[in-house]
Coordinates of C-alpha atoms in Angstrom, one line a residue:
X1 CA 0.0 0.0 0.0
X2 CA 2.9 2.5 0.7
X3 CA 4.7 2.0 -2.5
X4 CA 1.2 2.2 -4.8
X5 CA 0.8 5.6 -2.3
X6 CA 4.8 6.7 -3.6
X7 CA 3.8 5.9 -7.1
X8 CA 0.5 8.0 -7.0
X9 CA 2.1 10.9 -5.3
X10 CA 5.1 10.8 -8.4
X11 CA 3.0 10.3 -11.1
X12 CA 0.6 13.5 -9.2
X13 CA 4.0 15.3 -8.9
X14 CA 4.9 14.5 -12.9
X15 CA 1.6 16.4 -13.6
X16 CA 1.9 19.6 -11.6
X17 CA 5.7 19.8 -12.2
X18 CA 6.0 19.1 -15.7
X19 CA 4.4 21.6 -17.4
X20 CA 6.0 24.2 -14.8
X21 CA 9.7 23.3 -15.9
X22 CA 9.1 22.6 -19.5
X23 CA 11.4 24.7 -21.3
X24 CA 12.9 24.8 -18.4
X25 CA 14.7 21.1 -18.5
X26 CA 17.9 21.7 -17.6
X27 CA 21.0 19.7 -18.4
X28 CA 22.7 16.5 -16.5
X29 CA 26.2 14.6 -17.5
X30 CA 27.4 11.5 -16.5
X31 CA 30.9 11.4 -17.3
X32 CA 33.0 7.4 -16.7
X33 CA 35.9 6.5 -18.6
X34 CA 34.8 5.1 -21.7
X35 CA 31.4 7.1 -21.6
X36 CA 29.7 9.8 -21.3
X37 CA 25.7 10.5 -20.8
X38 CA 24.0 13.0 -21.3
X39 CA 20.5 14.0 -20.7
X40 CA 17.9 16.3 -19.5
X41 CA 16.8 17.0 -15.7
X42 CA 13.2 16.1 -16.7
X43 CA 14.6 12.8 -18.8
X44 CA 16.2 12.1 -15.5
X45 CA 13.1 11.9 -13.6
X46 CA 12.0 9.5 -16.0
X47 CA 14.5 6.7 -16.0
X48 CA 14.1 7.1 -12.4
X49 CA 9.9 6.4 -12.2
X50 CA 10.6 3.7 -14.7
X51 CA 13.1 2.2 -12.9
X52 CA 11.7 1.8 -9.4
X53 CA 8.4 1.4 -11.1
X54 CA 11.0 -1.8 -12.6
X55 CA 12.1 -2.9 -9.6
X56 CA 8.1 -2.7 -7.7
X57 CA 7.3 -5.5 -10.2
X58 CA 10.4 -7.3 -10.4
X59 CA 9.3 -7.3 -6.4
X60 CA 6.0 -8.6 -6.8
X61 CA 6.8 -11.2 -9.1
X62 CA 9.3 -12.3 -6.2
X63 CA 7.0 -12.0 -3.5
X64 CA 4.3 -14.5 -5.5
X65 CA 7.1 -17.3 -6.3
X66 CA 7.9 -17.7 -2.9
X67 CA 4.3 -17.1 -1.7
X68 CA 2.9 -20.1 -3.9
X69 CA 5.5 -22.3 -2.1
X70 CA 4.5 -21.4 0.9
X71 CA 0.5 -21.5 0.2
X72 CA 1.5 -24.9 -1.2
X73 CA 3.1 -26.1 2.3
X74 CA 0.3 -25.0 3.8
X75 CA -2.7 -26.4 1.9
X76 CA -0.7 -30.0 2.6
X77 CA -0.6 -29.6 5.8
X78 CA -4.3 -28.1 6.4
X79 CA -5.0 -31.3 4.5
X80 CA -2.7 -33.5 6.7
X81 CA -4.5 -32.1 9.6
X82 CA -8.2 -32.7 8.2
X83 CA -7.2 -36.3 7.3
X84 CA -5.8 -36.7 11.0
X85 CA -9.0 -35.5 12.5
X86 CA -11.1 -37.8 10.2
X87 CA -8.7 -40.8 11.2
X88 CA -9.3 -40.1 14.6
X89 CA -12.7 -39.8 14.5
X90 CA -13.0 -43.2 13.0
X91 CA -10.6 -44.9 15.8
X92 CA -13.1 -43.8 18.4
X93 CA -16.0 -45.4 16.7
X94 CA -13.9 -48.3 16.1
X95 CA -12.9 -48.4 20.2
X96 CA -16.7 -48.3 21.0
X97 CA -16.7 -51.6 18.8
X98 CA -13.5 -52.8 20.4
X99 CA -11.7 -53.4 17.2
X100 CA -8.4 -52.8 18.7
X101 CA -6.5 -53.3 15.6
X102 CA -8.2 -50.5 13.3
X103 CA -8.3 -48.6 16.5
X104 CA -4.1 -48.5 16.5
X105 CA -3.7 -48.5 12.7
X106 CA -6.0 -45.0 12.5
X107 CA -4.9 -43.5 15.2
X108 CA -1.0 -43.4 13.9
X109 CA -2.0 -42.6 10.7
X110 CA -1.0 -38.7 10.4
X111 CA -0.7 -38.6 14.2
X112 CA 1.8 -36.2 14.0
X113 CA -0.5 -33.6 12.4
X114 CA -3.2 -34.5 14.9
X115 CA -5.1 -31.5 17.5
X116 CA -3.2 -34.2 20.0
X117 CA -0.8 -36.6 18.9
X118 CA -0.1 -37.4 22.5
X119 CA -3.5 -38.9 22.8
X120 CA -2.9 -40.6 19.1
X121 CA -0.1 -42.7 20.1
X122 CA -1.3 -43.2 23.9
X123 CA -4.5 -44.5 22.8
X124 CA -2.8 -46.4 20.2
X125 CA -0.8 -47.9 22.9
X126 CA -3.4 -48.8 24.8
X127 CA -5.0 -50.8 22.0
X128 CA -1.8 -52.4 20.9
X129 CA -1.9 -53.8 24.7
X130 CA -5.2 -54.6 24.2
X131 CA -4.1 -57.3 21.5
X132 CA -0.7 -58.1 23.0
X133 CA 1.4 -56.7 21.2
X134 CA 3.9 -55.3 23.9
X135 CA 6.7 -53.9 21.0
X136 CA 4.0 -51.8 19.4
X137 CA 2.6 -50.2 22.2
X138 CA 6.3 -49.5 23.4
X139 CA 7.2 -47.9 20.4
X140 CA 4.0 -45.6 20.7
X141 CA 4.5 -44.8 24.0
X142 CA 8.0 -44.0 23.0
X143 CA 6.8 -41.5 19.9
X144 CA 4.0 -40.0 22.7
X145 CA 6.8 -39.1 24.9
X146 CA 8.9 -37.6 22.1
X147 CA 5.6 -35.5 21.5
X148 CA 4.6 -34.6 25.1
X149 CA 8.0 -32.4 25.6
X150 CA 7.8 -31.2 28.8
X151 CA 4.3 -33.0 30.2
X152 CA 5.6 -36.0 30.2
X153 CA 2.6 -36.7 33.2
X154 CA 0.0 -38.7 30.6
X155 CA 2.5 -40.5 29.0
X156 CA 3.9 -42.1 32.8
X157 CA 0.4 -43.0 33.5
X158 CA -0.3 -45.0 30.7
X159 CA 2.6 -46.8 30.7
X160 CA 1.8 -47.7 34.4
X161 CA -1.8 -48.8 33.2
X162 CA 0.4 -51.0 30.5
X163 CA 2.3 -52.2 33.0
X164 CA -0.2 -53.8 35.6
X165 CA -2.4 -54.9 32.1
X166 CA 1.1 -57.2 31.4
X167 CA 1.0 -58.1 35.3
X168 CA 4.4 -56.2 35.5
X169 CA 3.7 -55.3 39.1
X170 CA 7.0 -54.9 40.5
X171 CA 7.9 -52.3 37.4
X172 CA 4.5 -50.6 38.2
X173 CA 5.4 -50.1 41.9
X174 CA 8.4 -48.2 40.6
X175 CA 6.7 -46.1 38.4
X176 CA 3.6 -45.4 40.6
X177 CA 6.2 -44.5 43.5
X178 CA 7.8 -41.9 40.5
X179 CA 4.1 -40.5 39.6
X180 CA 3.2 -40.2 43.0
X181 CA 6.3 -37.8 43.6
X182 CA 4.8 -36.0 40.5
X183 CA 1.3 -35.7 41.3
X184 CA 0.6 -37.1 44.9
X185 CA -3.0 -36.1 44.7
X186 CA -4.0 -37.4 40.9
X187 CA -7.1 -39.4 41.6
X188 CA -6.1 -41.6 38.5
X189 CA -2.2 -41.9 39.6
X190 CA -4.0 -43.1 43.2
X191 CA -5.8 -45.7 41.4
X192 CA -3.1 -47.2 40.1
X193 CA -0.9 -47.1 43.0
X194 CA -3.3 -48.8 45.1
X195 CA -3.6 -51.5 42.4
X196 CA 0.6 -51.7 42.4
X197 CA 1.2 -51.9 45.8
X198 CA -2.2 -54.6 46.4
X199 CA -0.3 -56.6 44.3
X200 CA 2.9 -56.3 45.5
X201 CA 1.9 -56.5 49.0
X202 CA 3.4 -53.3 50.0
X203 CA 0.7 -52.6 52.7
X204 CA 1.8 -50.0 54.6
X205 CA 2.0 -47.5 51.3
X206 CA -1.2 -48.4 50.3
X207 CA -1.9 -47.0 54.2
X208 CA 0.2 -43.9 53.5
X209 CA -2.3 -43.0 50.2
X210 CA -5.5 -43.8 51.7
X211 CA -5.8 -40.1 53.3
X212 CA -4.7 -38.4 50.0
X213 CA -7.6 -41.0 48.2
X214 CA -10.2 -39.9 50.8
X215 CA -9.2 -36.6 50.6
X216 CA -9.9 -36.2 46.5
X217 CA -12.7 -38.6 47.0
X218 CA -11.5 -41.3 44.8
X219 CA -14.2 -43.8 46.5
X220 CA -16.8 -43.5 48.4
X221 CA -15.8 -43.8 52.6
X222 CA -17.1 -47.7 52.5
X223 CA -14.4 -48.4 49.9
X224 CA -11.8 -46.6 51.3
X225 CA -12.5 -48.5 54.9
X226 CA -12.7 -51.8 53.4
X227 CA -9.0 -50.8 51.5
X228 CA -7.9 -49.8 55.1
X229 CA -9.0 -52.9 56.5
X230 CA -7.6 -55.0 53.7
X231 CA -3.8 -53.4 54.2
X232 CA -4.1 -53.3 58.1
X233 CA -4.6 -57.2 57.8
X234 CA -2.5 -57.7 55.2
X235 CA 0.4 -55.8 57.3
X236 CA -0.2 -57.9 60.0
X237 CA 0.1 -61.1 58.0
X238 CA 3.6 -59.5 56.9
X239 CA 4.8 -58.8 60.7
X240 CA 3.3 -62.6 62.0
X241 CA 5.4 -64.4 59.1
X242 CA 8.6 -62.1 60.2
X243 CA 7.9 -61.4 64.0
X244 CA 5.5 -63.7 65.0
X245 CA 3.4 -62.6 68.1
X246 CA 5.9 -60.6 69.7
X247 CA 6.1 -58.4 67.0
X248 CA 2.6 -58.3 66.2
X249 CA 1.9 -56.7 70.1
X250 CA 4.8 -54.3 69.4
X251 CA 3.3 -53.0 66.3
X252 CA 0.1 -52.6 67.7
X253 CA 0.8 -50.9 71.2
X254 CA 2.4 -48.3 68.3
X255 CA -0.9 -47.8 66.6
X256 CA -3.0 -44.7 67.2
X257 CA -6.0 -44.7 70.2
X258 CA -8.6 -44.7 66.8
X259 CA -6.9 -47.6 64.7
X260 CA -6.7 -49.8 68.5
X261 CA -10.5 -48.9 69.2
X262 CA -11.3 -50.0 65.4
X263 CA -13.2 -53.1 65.7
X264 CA -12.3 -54.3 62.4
X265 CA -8.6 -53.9 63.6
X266 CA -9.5 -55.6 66.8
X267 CA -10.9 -58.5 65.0
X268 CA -7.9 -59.3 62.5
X269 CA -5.2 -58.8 65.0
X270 CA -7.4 -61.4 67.6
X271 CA -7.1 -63.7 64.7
X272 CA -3.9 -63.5 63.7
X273 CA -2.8 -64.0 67.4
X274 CA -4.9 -67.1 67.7
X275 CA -2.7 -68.4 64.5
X276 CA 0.0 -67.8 66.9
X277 CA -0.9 -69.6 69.1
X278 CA -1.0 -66.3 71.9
X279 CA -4.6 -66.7 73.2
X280 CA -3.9 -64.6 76.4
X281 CA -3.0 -61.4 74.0
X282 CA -6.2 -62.6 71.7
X283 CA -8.1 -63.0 74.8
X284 CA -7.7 -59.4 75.9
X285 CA -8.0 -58.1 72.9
X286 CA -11.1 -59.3 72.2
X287 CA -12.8 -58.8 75.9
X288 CA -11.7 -55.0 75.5
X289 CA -13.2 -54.5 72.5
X290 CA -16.2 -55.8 73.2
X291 CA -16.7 -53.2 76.2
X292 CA -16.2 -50.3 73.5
X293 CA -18.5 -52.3 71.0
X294 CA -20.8 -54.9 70.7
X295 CA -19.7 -57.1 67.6
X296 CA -20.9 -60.7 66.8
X297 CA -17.6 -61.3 64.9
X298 CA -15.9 -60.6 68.1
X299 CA -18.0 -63.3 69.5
X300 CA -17.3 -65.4 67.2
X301 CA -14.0 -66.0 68.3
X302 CA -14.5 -67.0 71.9
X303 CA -15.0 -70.6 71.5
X304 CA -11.6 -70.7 69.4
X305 CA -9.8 -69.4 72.6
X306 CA -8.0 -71.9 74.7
X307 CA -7.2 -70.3 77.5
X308 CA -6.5 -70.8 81.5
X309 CA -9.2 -68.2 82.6
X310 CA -12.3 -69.1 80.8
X311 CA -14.4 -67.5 83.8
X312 CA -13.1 -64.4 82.2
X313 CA -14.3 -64.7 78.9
X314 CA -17.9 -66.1 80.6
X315 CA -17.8 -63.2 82.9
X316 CA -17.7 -60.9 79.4
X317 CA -20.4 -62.7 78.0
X318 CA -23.0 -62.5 81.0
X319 CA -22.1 -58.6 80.4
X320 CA -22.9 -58.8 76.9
X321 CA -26.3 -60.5 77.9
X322 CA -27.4 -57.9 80.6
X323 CA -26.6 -55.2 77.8
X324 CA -27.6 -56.3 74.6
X325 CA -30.6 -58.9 75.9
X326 CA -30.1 -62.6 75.5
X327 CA -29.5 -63.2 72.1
X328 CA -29.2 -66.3 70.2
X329 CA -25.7 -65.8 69.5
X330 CA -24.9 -64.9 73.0
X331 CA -26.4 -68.0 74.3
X332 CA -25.2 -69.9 71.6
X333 CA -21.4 -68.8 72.3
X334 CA -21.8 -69.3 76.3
X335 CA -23.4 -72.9 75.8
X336 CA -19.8 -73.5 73.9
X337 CA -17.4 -72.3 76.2
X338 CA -20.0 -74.1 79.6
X339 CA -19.3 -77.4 77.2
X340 CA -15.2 -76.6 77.5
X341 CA -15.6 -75.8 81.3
X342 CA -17.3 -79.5 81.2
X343 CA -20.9 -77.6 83.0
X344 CA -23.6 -79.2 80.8
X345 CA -26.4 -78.8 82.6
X346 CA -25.7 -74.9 82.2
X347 CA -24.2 -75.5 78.5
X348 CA -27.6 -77.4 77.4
X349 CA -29.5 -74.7 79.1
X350 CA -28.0 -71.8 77.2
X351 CA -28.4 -74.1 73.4
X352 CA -31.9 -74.6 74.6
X353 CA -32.5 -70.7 75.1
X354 CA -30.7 -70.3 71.8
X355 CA -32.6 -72.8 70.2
X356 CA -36.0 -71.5 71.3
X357 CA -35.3 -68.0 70.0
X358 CA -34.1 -69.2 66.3
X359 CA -33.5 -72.8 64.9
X360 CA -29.9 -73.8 63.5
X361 CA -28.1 -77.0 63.1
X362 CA -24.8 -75.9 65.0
X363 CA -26.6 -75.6 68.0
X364 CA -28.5 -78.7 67.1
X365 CA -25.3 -81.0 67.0
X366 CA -23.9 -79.2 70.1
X367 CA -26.7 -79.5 72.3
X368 CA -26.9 -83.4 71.1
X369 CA -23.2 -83.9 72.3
X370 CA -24.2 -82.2 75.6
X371 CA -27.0 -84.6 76.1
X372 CA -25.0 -87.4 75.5
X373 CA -22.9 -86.1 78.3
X374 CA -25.7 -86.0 80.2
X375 CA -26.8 -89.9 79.4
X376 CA -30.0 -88.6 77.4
X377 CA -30.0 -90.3 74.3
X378 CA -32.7 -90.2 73.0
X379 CA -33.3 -86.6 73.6
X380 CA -29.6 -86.7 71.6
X381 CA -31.0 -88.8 68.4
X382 CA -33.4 -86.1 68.5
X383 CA -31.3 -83.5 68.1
X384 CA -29.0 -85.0 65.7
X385 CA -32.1 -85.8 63.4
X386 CA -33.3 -82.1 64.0
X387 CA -29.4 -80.6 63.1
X388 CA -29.6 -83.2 59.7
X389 CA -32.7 -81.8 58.4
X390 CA -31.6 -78.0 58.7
X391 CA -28.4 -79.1 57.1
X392 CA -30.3 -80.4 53.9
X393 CA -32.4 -77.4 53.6
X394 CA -31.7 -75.5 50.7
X395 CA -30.1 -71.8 51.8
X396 CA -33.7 -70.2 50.7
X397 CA -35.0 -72.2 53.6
X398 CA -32.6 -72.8 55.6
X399 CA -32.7 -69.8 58.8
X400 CA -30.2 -67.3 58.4
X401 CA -27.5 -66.8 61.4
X402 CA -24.2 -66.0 62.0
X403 CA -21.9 -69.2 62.8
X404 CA -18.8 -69.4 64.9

């Protein structure tokens, strides 16, 4: 626009002047060696227009060579990119259909020119796992980190995802350890490190995420207890194979007041002191938490208990019963540790109670053994044949109650 404004304002300038100095021309020499040129002022001004006017299109012509080249190099690539979008397009209708294999072939077709080519070549990876090809979905996940530069972040979680999908748990750990360094509160980087260190038994960092997971809400509270519950017992199995009992009271005098009051916690570490053999520990343990809590898997466990002060345990349960009311499972239990204590008038006396409130073939068998101690044997055939035909119910009919 400037220089068609220059050429206006010379050509304007030709007009008005002209006329003014005609007559008027003057006279110019250019003197060299071998010539000499001579000419008018006016003729002067001419060769001058001419030749800038010479060199605006000798410009031009320039400017639209190299402009076609360029318009060239970009209509390929617009074209590249429309063809990429299309491509990709077709892989997601071909993921909803599970065809893995046109899923990776589209999605690395023109991935380079794609609005993502991360997401090309991760989700190409991803499907070349899918058919088991492990060198193809390394090489995209190599070409995806080339293309993520610095946020390198999507392409670590996939190949973690890769990694647990191959059962590679112990090179998952590693890299979930390396995300979580990264991005400690990712709710998808917490998934997968709960799934790497379940598998690889490292229980006490699955403990160390679980307040980050609750935090960001990655389940809902039952899942994350149940998680808690699965790692506290699963740390416990780690410290009786090592430590035995010993080592499994150490650890828990360190636990916090709320994980010792946890009945949950309670009930694992009772158990895993019975496996011990340590029923004095398992005893207390299971006598002091159920004065914080009534829990009929806490009950459960008294008639596994062999220990030296069974009036104890009986005096617990005769708590229980003025508190919570004379269940079934509360006789039930006390009829089973009267039969250890050899008091079977009392023992039959508490199956009976149990008995009268709820059928159940348990009770049925025990409170025949009882009789038998008792020299009532017929009464015993009885209850054998009553215990026999709630066994061969079918578990529609059969009563529903909790079992020691």
């Amino acid at each position: 626009m400037l220089r068609v404004l220059l050429l206006f304002i010379l050509l304007i300038a030709g007009i008005v002047i002209g006329p003014i100095i005609a007559g008027h021309q003057g006279y110019v020499l250019i003197q060299t060696d071998n010539y000499n040129i001579e000419t008018s002022v006016t003729g002067l001004a001419i060769i001058l227009i001419v030749a800038l006017v010479a060199l605006f299109i000798v410009e031009w012509v320039l400017r639209r060579i190299f402009r076609t080249g360029a318009r060239t190099r970009r209509w390929f690539r617009v074209r590249k990119n429309h063809r990429a979008r299309k491509h990709t397009k077709a892989a997601l209708m071909k993921l909803a259909e599970g065809d893995y294999r046109q899923v990776e072939k589209l999605l690395t077709r023109n991935a380079d020119h794609a609005d993502q080519p991360v997401v090309n070549y991760l989700l190409a990876a991803e499907a070349a796992q899918q058919r088991g090809d492990d060198i193809r979905a390394n090489q995209h996940l190599e070409r995806a980190m080339e293309a993520a530069d610095n946020d390198q972040l999507p392409v670590d979680i996939t190949r973690v995802r890769i990694q647990l999908a191959r059962n590679e748990n112990h090179a998952a750990r590693h890299g979930a350890d390396a995300l979580l360094e990264i991005a400690p509160r990712h709710p998808e980087v917490l998934r997968l490190a709960e799934q790497a260190f379940i598998r690889t038994r490292a229980w006490q960092a699955l403990l160390d995420i679980l307040p980050a997971m609750r935090k960001v809400r990655v389940y809902d509270e039952n899942k994350i207890l149940a998680l808690e519950h699965q790692a506290y017992s699963g740390l416990m199995d780690q410290i009786m194979e090592n430590e035995g009992s010993d080592g499994l009271n150490a650890w828990w005098r360190n636990q916090s007041r709320h994980a010792r009051n946890d009945t949950h916690l309670q009930l694992a570490l009772a158990e895993h002191l019975i496996v011990c053999n340590d029923h004095e520990t398992a005893q207390e343990i299971i006598v002091k938490g159920l004065k914080n809590h009534y829990d009929e898997q806490l009950l459960l466990l008294l008639p596994r208990l062999k220990t030296g002060d069974p009036e104890q345990l009986e005096k617990a349960l005769r708590q229980q019963v003025k508190q919570q009311g004379a269940t079934p499972l509360l006789n039930s239990t006390l009829g089973q540790l009267l039969m250890k204590r050899g008091e079977w008038q009392a023992a039959a006396d508490a199956f009976r109670a149990a008995l009268a409130q709820r059928p159940d073939a348990h009770d049925y068998a025990w409170l025949a053994d009882v009789l038998d101690r008792l020299r009532l044997p017929e009464d015993a055939a009885q209850m054998r044949q009553e215990s026999i035909n709630l066994s061969l119910q079918s578990p529609q009919q059969a009563p529903s109650a909790p079992q020691p």
